[in-house]
mmCIF file of C-alpha atoms in Angstrom:
data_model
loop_
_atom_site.group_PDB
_atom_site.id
_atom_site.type_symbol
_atom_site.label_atom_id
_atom_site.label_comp_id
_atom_site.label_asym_id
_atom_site.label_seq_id
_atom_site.Cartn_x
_atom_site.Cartn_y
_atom_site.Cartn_z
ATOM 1 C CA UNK A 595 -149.648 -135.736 247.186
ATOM 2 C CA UNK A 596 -151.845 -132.631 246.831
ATOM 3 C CA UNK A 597 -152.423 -132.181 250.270
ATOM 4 C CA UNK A 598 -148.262 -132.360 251.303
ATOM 5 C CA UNK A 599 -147.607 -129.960 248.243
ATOM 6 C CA UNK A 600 -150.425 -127.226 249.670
ATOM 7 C CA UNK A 601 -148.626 -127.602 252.775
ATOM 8 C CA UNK A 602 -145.741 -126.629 251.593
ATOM 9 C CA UNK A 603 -146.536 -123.919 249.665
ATOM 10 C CA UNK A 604 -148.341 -121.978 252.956
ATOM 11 C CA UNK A 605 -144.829 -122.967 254.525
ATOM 12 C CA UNK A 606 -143.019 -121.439 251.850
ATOM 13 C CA UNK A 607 -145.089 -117.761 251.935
ATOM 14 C CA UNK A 608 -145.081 -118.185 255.936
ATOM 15 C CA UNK A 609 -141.409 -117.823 255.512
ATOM 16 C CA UNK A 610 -141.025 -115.395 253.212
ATOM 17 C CA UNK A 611 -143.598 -113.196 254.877
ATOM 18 C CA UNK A 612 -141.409 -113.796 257.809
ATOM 19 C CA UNK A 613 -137.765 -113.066 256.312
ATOM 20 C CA UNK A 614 -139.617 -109.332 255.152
ATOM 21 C CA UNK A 615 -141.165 -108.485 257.888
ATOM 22 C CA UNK A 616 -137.570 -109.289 259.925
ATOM 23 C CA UNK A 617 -135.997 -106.979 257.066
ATOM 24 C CA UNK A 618 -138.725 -104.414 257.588
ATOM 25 C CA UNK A 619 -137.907 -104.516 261.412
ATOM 26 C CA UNK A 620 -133.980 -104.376 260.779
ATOM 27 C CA UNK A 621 -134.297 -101.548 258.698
ATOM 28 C CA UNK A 622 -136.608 -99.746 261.632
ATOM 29 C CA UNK A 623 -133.562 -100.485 263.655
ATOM 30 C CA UNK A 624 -131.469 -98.617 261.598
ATOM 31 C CA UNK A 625 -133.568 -95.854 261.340
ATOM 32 C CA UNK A 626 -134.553 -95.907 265.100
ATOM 33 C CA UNK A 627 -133.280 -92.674 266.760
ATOM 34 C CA UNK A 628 -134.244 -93.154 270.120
ATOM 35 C CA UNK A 629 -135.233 -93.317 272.555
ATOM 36 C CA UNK A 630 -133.476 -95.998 273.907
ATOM 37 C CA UNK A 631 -137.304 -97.677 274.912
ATOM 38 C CA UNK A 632 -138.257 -97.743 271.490
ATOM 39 C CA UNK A 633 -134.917 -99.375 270.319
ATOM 40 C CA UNK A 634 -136.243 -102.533 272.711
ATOM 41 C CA UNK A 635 -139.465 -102.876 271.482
ATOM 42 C CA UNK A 636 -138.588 -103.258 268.145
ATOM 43 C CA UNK A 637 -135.797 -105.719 268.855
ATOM 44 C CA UNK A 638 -138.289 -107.758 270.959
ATOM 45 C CA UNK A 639 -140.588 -107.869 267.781
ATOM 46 C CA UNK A 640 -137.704 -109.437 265.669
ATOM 47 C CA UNK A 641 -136.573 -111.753 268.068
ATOM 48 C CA UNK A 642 -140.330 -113.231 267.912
ATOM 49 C CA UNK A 643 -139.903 -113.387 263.909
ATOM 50 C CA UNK A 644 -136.813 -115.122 264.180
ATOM 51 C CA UNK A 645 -138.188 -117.560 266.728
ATOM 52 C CA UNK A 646 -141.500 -117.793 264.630
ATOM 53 C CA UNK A 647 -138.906 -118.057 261.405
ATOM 54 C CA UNK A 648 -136.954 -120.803 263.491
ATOM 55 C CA UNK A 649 -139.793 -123.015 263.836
ATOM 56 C CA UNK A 650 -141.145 -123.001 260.209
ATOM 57 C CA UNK A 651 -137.909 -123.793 258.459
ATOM 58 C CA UNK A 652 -137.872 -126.951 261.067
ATOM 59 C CA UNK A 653 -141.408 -127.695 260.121
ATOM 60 C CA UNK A 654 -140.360 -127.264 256.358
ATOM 61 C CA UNK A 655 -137.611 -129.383 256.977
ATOM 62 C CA UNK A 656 -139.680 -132.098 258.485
ATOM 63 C CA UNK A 657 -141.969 -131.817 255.149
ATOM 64 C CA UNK A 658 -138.846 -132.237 252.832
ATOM 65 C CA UNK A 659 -137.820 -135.318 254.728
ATOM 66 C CA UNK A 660 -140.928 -136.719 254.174
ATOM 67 C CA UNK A 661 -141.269 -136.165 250.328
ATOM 68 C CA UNK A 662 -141.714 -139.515 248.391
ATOM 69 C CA UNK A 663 -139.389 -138.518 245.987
ATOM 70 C CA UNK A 664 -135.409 -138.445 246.461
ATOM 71 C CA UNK A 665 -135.537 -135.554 243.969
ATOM 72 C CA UNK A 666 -138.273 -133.494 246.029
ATOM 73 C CA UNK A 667 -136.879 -134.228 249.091
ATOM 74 C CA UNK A 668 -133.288 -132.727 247.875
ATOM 75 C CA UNK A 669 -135.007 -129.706 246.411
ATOM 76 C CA UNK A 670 -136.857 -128.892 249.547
ATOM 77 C CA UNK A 671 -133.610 -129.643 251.423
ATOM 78 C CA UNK A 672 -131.834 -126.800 249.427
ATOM 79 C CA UNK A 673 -134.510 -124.819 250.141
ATOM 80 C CA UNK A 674 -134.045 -125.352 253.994
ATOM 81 C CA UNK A 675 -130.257 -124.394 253.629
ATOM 82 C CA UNK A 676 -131.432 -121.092 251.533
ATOM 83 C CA UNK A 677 -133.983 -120.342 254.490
ATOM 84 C CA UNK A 678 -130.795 -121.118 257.190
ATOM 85 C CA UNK A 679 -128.649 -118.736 255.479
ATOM 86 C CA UNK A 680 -130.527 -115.881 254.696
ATOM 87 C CA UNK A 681 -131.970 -116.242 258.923
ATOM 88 C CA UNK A 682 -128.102 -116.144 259.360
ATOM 89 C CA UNK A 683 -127.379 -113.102 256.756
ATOM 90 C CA UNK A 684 -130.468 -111.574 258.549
ATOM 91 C CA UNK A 685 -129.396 -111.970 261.808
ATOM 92 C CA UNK A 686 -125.842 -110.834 260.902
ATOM 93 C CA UNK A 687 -127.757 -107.285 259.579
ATOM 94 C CA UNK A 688 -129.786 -107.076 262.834
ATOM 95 C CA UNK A 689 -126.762 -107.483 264.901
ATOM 96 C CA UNK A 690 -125.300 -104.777 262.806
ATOM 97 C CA UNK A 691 -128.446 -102.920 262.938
ATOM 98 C CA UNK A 692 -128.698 -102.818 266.506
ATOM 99 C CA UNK A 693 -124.906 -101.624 266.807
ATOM 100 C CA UNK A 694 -125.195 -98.850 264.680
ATOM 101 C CA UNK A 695 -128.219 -97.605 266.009
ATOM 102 C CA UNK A 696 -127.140 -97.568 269.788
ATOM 103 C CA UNK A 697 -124.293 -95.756 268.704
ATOM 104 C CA UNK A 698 -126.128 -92.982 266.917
ATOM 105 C CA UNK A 699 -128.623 -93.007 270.060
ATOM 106 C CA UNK A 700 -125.778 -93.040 272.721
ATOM 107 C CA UNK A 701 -124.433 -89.667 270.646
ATOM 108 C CA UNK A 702 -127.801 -88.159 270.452
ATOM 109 C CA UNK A 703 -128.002 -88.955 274.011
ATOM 110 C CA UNK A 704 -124.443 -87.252 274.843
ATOM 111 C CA UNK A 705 -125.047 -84.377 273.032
ATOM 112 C CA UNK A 706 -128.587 -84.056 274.545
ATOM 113 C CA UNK A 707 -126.610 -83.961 277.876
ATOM 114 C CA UNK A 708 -124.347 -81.901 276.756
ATOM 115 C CA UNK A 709 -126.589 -79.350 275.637
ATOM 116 C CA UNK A 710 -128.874 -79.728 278.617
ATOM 117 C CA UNK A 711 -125.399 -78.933 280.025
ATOM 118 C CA UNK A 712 -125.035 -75.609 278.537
ATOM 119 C CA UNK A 713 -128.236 -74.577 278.845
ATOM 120 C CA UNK A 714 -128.100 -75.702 282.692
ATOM 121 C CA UNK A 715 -124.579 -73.426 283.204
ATOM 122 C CA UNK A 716 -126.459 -71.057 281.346
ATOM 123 C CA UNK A 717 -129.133 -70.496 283.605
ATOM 124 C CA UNK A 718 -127.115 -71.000 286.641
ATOM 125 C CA UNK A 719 -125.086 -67.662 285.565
ATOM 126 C CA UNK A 720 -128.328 -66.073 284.871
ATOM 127 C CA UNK A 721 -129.568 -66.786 288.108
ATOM 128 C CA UNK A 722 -126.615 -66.421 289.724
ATOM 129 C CA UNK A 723 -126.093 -62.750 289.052
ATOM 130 C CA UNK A 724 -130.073 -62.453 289.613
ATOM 131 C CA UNK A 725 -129.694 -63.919 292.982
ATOM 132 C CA UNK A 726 -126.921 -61.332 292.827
ATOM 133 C CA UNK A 727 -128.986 -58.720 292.018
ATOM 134 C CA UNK A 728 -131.590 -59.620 294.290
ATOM 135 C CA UNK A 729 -129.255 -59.320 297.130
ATOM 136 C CA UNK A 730 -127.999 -56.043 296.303
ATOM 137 C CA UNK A 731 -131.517 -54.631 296.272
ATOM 138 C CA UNK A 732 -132.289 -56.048 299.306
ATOM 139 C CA UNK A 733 -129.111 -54.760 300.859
ATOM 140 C CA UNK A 734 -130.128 -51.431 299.799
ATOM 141 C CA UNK A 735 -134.080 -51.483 301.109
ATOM 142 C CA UNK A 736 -132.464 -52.609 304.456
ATOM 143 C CA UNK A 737 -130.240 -49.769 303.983
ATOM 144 C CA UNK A 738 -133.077 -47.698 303.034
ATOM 145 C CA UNK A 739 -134.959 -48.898 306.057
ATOM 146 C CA UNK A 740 -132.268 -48.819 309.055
ATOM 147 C CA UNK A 741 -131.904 -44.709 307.240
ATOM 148 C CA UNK A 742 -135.817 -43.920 308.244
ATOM 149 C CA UNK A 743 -135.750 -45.572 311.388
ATOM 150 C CA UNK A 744 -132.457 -43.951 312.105
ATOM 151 C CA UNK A 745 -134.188 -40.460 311.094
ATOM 152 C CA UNK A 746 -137.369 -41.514 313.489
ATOM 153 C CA UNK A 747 -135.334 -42.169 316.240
ATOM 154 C CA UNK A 748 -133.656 -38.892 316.017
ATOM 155 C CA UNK A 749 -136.945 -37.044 315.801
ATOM 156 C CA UNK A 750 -138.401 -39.285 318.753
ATOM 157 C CA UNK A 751 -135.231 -38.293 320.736
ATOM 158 C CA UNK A 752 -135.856 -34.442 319.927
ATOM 159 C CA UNK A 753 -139.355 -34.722 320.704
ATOM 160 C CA UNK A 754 -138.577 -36.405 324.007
ATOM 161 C CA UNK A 755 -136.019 -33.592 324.645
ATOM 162 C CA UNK A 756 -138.426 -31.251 324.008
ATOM 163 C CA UNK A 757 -141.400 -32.404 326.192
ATOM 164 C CA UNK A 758 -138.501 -32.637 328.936
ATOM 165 C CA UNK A 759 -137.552 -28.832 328.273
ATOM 166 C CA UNK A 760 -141.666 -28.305 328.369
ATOM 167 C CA UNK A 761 -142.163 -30.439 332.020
ATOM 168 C CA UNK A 762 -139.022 -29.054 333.619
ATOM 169 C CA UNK A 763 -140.329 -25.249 332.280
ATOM 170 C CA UNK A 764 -143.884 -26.442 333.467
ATOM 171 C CA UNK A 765 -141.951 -27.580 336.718
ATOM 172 C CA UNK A 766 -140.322 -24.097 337.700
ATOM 173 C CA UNK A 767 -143.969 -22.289 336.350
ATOM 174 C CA UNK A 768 -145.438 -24.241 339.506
ATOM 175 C CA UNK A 769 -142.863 -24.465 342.049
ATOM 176 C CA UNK A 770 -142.943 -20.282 341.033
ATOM 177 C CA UNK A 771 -146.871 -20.468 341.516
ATOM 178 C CA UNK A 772 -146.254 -22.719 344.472
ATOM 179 C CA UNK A 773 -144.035 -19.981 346.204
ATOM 180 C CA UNK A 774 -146.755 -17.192 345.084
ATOM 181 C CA UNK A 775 -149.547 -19.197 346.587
ATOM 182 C CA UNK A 776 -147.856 -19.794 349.932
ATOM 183 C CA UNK A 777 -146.827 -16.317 349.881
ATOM 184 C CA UNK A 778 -150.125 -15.322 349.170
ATOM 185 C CA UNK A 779 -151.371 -17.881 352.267
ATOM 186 C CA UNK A 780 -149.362 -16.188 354.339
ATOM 187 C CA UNK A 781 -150.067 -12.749 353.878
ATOM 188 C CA UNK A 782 -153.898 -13.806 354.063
ATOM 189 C CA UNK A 783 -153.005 -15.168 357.405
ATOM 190 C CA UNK A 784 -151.060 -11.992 358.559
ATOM 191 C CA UNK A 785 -153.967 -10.128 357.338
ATOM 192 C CA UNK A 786 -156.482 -12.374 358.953
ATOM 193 C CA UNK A 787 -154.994 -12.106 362.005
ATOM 194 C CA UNK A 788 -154.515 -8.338 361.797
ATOM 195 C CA UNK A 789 -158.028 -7.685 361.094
ATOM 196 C CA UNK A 790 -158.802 -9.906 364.588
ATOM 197 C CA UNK A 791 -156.281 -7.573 366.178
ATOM 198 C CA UNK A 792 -157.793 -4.940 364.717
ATOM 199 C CA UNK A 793 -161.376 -5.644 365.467
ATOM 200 C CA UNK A 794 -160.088 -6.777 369.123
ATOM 201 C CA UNK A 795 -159.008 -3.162 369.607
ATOM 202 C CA UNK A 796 -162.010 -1.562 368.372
ATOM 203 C CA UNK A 797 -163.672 -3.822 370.882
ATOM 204 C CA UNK A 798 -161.942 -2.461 373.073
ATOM 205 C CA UNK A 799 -161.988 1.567 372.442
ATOM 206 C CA UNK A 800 -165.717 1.129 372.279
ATOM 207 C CA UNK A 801 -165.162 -0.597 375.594
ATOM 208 C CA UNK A 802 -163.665 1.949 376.910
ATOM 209 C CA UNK A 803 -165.488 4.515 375.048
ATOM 210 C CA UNK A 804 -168.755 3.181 376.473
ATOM 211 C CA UNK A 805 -167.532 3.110 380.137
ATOM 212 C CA UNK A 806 -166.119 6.777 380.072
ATOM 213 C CA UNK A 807 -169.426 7.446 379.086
ATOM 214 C CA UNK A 808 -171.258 5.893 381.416
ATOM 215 C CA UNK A 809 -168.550 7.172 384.305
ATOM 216 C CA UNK A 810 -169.535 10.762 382.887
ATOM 217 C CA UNK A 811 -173.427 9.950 383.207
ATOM 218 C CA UNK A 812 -172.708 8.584 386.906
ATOM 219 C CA UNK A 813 -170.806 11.811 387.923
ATOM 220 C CA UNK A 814 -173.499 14.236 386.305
ATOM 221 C CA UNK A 815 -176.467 12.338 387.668
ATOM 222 C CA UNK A 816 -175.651 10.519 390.576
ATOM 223 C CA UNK A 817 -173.284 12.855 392.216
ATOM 224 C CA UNK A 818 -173.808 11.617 395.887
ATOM 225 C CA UNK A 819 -172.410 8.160 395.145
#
């Protein structure tokens, strides 16, 4: 009966190893404050203890009921029903567990909100009157802007009136040298033709000049003809 009673002794530490490690895990649960993520793990860790605890108190069950001894077999058998009930009292504190700490996470996770909230409004006033601001300084460099090229367009407008002044001056200067230069073509034709006149009538008193001459000469030598 060595062997069977070595057995049961590993059984016996496998399960209390695994009822403290499930407490140790329960107690993380409590303590677990978020995120929600980490609340899973954990809980999928002690649902493998409990199915690993599950399976040993049936194995030490099977040993009991195969103890020799009546008085063995009822002692192992009580130890079973301990086993059962503290799974159970654990379970009941992991159930518990679990409650309390989704509560406490759901309320972190409100308030988390709720601050993100406020911060959120926060910065939406803050940028709101910067997108405010923003827009009034833009208003006023258009402002600004449409003011020079308002200024520009008067000066281009002056300038333009004043080159027009300056042509339409230039204008008269030449129609007035126009009227001088055909005046001036004119009298240069007058004179031009005066100065033919005049040379055809100087042509014409040496003409004459030279033939009363030559009449006088005829009379003074040639008097028979």
């Amino acid at each position: 009966m060595a062997t069977p009673d070595v057995h049961v002794r590993v059984c016996e530490q496998e399960l209390l190893r695994y009822d403290l490690e499930i407490k140790a895990l329960i107690q993380d649960i409590t303590e677990c404050d978020g995120p929600q993520s980490k609340l899973t793990e954990v809980n999928t860790d002690v649902k493998k203890h409990f199915h690993n605890l599950r399976l040993r108190i049936q194995d030490f069950e099977r040993m009991a009921m195969e103890q020799d001894k009546e008085s063995d077999k009822q002692a192992l058998l009580s130890q079973v029903e301990g086993h059962r009930k503290q799974m159970l009292s654990n379970q009941t504190a992991w159930r518990k567990a679990n409650l309390a700490s989704k509560l406490s996470i759901d309320k972190m996770e409100k308030q988390a909100l709720l601050n993100g909230a406020v911060r959120q409004r926060k910065m939406t006033k803050k940028g709101l009157a910067q997108n405010a601001s923003d827009i009034t300084e833009n208003l006023m460099s258009i402002s600004r802007m449409m003011a020079q090229q308002v200024q520009q367009s008067e000066e281009t407008i002056t300038t333009i009136a004043t080159s027009s002044r300056t042509i339409q001056e230039t204008n008269e200067e030449f129609k007035a040298m126009t009227g001088t230069i055909q005046l001036g073509r004119k009298l240069i034709t007058k004179y031009n033709r005066r100065e033919l006149t005049d040379k055809l009538l100087i042509f014409l008193a040496l003409a004459l000049f030279f033939a009363t001459v030559l009449y006088i000469l005829k009379k003074r030598l040639f008097p028979f003809l």
